[in-house]
Structure formats: structure tokens, C-alpha cells
mmCIF file of C-alpha atoms in Angstrom:
data_model
loop_
_atom_site.group_PDB
_atom_site.id
_atom_site.type_symbol
_atom_site.label_atom_id
_atom_site.label_comp_id
_atom_site.label_asym_id
_atom_site.label_seq_id
_atom_site.Cartn_x
_atom_site.Cartn_y
_atom_site.Cartn_z
ATOM 1 C CA MET K 24 -14.994 26.360 -2.399
ATOM 2 C CA ARG K 25 -14.331 24.374 -5.359
ATOM 3 C CA THR K 26 -13.674 20.573 -4.428
ATOM 4 C CA ILE K 27 -11.113 18.355 -5.745
ATOM 5 C CA ASN K 28 -11.555 15.353 -7.378
ATOM 6 C CA ASN K 29 -9.681 11.921 -7.107
ATOM 7 C CA ASP K 30 -9.324 11.504 -11.092
ATOM 8 C CA LEU K 31 -7.214 15.119 -10.910
ATOM 9 C CA ILE K 32 -4.827 13.867 -8.101
ATOM 10 C CA THR K 33 -4.331 10.639 -9.540
ATOM 11 C CA ASN K 34 -3.513 12.083 -12.875
ATOM 12 C CA LEU K 35 -1.025 14.707 -11.305
ATOM 13 C CA VAL K 36 0.673 11.819 -9.282
ATOM 14 C CA ASN K 37 0.986 9.553 -12.078
ATOM 15 C CA ASP K 38 2.472 12.171 -14.339
ATOM 16 C CA MET K 39 5.348 12.634 -11.361
ATOM 17 C CA ILE K 40 6.038 9.320 -11.148
ATOM 18 C CA ARG K 41 6.069 8.124 -14.461
ATOM 19 C CA ASP K 42 9.216 6.080 -15.158
ATOM 20 C CA THR K 43 9.949 5.721 -11.781
ATOM 21 C CA ASP K 44 9.244 2.296 -9.780
ATOM 22 C CA LEU K 45 6.747 4.464 -7.482
ATOM 23 C CA PHE K 46 2.832 3.575 -7.534
ATOM 24 C CA ILE K 47 -0.269 4.489 -5.854
ATOM 25 C CA THR K 48 -1.692 2.449 -3.262
ATOM 26 C CA GLU K 49 -4.512 4.922 -2.478
ATOM 27 C CA ILE K 50 -5.702 8.722 -2.772
ATOM 28 C CA LYS K 51 -8.461 9.625 -0.064
ATOM 29 C CA ILE K 52 -10.032 13.245 -0.575
ATOM 30 C CA LYS K 53 -11.583 14.052 2.855
ATOM 31 C CA LYS K 54 -13.874 17.049 3.617
ATOM 32 C CA ASP K 55 -12.494 20.532 3.086
ATOM 33 C CA ASN K 56 -10.211 19.164 0.582
ATOM 34 C CA VAL K 57 -7.725 17.564 2.851
ATOM 35 C CA ILE K 58 -5.623 15.346 0.374
ATOM 36 C CA TYR K 59 -3.811 12.027 1.258
ATOM 37 C CA VAL K 60 -1.470 10.162 -1.063
ATOM 38 C CA PHE K 61 0.091 7.314 -0.048
ATOM 39 C CA LEU K 62 2.537 5.529 -2.438
ATOM 40 C CA ASP K 63 4.706 2.513 -2.443
ATOM 41 C CA GLY K 64 7.595 1.136 -4.392
ATOM 42 C CA ASP K 65 9.258 -1.801 -5.561
ATOM 43 C CA LYS K 66 12.455 -0.486 -3.972
ATOM 44 C CA GLY K 67 10.462 1.410 -0.884
ATOM 45 C CA VAL K 68 9.647 5.279 -0.992
ATOM 46 C CA THR K 69 11.835 7.890 0.232
ATOM 47 C CA ILE K 70 11.070 11.139 2.306
ATOM 48 C CA ASP K 71 12.634 13.049 -0.754
ATOM 49 C CA GLN K 72 10.238 11.144 -3.294
ATOM 50 C CA CYS K 73 7.306 12.384 -1.074
ATOM 51 C CA ILE K 74 8.081 15.807 -1.290
ATOM 52 C CA GLN K 75 9.041 15.892 -4.900
ATOM 53 C CA VAL K 76 5.512 14.258 -5.302
ATOM 54 C CA SER K 77 3.838 16.998 -2.771
ATOM 55 C CA ARG K 78 5.734 19.964 -4.591
ATOM 56 C CA PHE K 79 4.851 18.579 -8.144
ATOM 57 C CA VAL K 80 1.060 18.266 -6.963
ATOM 58 C CA GLU K 81 1.129 21.769 -5.364
ATOM 59 C CA LYS K 82 2.375 23.402 -8.343
ATOM 60 C CA ASN K 83 0.052 22.194 -10.567
ATOM 61 C CA LEU K 84 -2.891 23.413 -8.344
ATOM 62 C CA ASP K 85 -3.987 26.690 -8.241
ATOM 63 C CA ARG K 86 -4.573 28.113 -4.281
ATOM 64 C CA ASP K 87 -6.300 30.834 -5.563
ATOM 65 C CA LYS K 88 -9.073 28.980 -6.773
ATOM 66 C CA ILE K 89 -9.295 25.734 -4.329
ATOM 67 C CA ASP K 90 -8.282 25.901 -1.070
ATOM 68 C CA PHE K 91 -6.477 22.310 -0.023
ATOM 69 C CA GLU K 92 -4.323 20.595 2.564
ATOM 70 C CA LEU K 93 -1.893 17.880 0.824
ATOM 71 C CA ASN K 94 -0.254 15.030 2.741
ATOM 72 C CA VAL K 95 2.075 12.712 0.656
ATOM 73 C CA SER K 96 3.532 9.727 2.473
ATOM 74 C CA SER K 97 4.761 6.161 1.932
ATOM 75 C CA PHE K 98 2.311 3.019 2.236
ATOM 76 C CA GLY K 99 3.483 2.491 5.975
ATOM 77 C CA ILE K 100 3.924 -0.591 8.354
ATOM 78 C CA GLY K 101 0.775 -1.954 9.601
ATOM 79 C CA ARG K 102 -1.255 -0.803 6.588
ATOM 80 C CA PRO K 103 -3.191 -3.635 4.742
ATOM 81 C CA LEU K 104 -1.508 -4.654 1.277
ATOM 82 C CA ILE K 105 -3.778 -3.417 -1.495
ATOM 83 C CA LEU K 106 -2.533 -4.105 -4.780
ATOM 84 C CA PHE K 107 -0.728 -7.301 -6.460
ATOM 85 C CA ARG K 108 2.144 -5.493 -6.908
ATOM 86 C CA GLN K 109 2.570 -4.926 -3.096
ATOM 87 C CA PHE K 110 1.871 -8.813 -2.390
ATOM 88 C CA LYS K 111 4.763 -9.657 -5.033
ATOM 89 C CA ASN K 112 7.412 -7.353 -3.218
ATOM 90 C CA ALA K 113 6.076 -8.638 -0.265
ATOM 91 C CA ILE K 114 7.709 -12.579 -1.008
ATOM 92 C CA GLY K 115 9.999 -13.377 1.463
ATOM 93 C CA LYS K 116 8.424 -11.488 4.412
ATOM 94 C CA SER K 117 6.028 -12.455 7.094
ATOM 95 C CA LEU K 118 2.646 -11.779 6.895
ATOM 96 C CA CYS K 119 -0.557 -11.793 9.037
ATOM 97 C CA VAL K 120 -3.684 -12.818 7.080
ATOM 98 C CA LYS K 121 -7.135 -11.902 8.583
ATOM 99 C CA PHE K 122 -9.717 -13.823 6.594
ATOM 100 C CA LYS K 123 -13.609 -13.036 5.685
ATOM 101 C CA ASP K 124 -14.676 -15.100 8.635
ATOM 102 C CA GLU K 125 -12.486 -13.147 10.963
ATOM 103 C CA SER K 126 -9.767 -16.124 12.003
ATOM 104 C CA LYS K 127 -6.232 -15.173 11.142
ATOM 105 C CA CYS K 128 -2.823 -17.077 9.974
ATOM 106 C CA SER K 129 0.512 -16.114 9.879
ATOM 107 C CA GLY K 130 3.569 -17.078 7.826
ATOM 108 C CA LYS K 131 6.423 -16.176 5.302
ATOM 109 C CA LEU K 132 4.572 -15.444 1.796
ATOM 110 C CA ILE K 133 6.671 -18.037 -0.687
ATOM 111 C CA GLU K 134 4.544 -17.198 -3.780
ATOM 112 C CA ALA K 135 1.797 -14.307 -4.785
ATOM 113 C CA PHE K 136 -0.137 -15.134 -7.648
ATOM 114 C CA GLU K 137 -3.575 -12.909 -8.901
ATOM 115 C CA ASP K 138 -5.803 -15.369 -7.446
ATOM 116 C CA LYS K 139 -3.970 -16.652 -4.212
ATOM 117 C CA LEU K 140 -0.808 -16.641 -1.962
ATOM 118 C CA MET K 141 1.224 -19.279 -0.526
ATOM 119 C CA LEU K 142 2.233 -19.203 2.849
ATOM 120 C CA GLU K 143 4.513 -21.187 4.575
ATOM 121 C CA ILE K 144 3.104 -21.686 8.116
ATOM 122 C CA LYS K 145 5.969 -22.485 10.687
ATOM 123 C CA GLY K 146 5.880 -25.950 12.223
ATOM 124 C CA ILE K 147 5.662 -26.361 16.296
ATOM 125 C CA LYS K 148 7.479 -29.087 18.252
ATOM 126 C CA LYS K 149 7.112 -32.517 16.028
ATOM 127 C CA ASN K 150 4.867 -30.823 13.552
ATOM 128 C CA PRO K 151 6.759 -29.922 10.314
ATOM 129 C CA SER K 152 6.274 -26.311 8.067
ATOM 130 C CA SER K 153 3.873 -26.420 5.736
ATOM 131 C CA ILE K 154 2.658 -24.637 2.429
ATOM 132 C CA ARG K 155 -0.876 -23.057 2.708
ATOM 133 C CA GLU K 156 -2.527 -21.779 -0.368
ATOM 134 C CA ILE K 157 -4.880 -19.152 0.268
ATOM 135 C CA PRO K 158 -7.303 -17.967 -2.160
ATOM 136 C CA MET K 159 -7.563 -14.302 -2.357
ATOM 137 C CA GLN K 160 -11.236 -14.078 -2.359
ATOM 138 C CA ASP K 161 -10.996 -15.480 1.244
ATOM 139 C CA ILE K 162 -9.019 -12.666 2.416
ATOM 140 C CA LYS K 163 -10.247 -9.750 4.392
ATOM 141 C CA GLU K 164 -6.911 -8.441 4.750
ATOM 142 C CA ALA K 165 -3.009 -8.915 4.865
ATOM 143 C CA LYS K 166 -0.757 -6.964 6.528
ATOM 144 C CA ILE K 167 3.075 -7.606 6.570
ATOM 145 C CA GLU K 168 4.273 -8.468 10.260
ATOM 146 C CA VAL K 169 7.328 -6.708 11.430
ATOM 147 C CA VAL K 170 10.092 -9.373 13.174
ATOM 148 C CA PHE K 171 12.470 -8.264 15.706
ATOM 149 C CA ASN K 172 15.153 -10.512 15.724
ATOM 150 C CA LYS K 173 16.204 -11.877 19.190
ATOM 151 C CA ASN K 174 20.161 -11.420 19.839
#
């Protein structure tokens, strides 16, 4: 059985999403040509957009020559942010940052730069909120926190 390479899938997906606000966050190709395509967008990703990308890729791969399984989905809640563009889109949201030394902090993302993040760390009782500058090189992973408002 022929195997599918990452460049082929990347090129096909990029052809489909050109001129949209969608972008690839990750492509994984596992054993037996099981393909996972994770997309994100400046305004999110819809199920219809995932279906369109999936159909486009399937149409451009010959199942008579290559057997494969294709999974196209949005980036998803709970997955670590990977690209600078994702950090820019997360401004104003709550992030949980895990550092390389395994310590953590949470706060509202105020600004994102290529080399650092600015987080507003909420104060408690008499301590006021503060802004923490976090060098990107110190970050092991950062995830958007889902915050449920109490009514």
C-alpha cells in the first residue's frame, strides 16, 4: 500500500482554504494512512467548512491507488495553541499557561507578540490585578480556558 505524505495533504488543504480566513494548525498522518487535519480560523471554523475541505481532499486523492481515512476538524477546545496567529486571535480570552518547569498561571491575554505574551493576572482580596510578561521561550503549552459565568 502506498503511503500519503504530509506535503501532499498540506498542499491540497492550502489550495482549498486559499482566500479564506482558515489556516492549518496541524496535520497528522498515522499508520495505515489515517489522516487528521486540524483547522482554525480568525472567526472560527464551521462544520460545513470542514466538510468542504474533506470533500476537496478526497476528490483529489485516488482511492484506487491509495487507501486512506480522512478526518478534518476544527482546532478544538482544550488543545494547546500552536501558531502565533492563534495567540493573536485569543486576545481578550482567558489562557492557562504551563511553563517548561511545569508551573502554571492563568489570566486574560492582553497582548501577543512573536516573542512574548502579556497576561492580566486577576488580583485577590487586597492585591490588585497585575500584568505579567511571559517570554514565549518559557512556555511549554498554552490553552484557552473555558469560563462559565455564574448567573
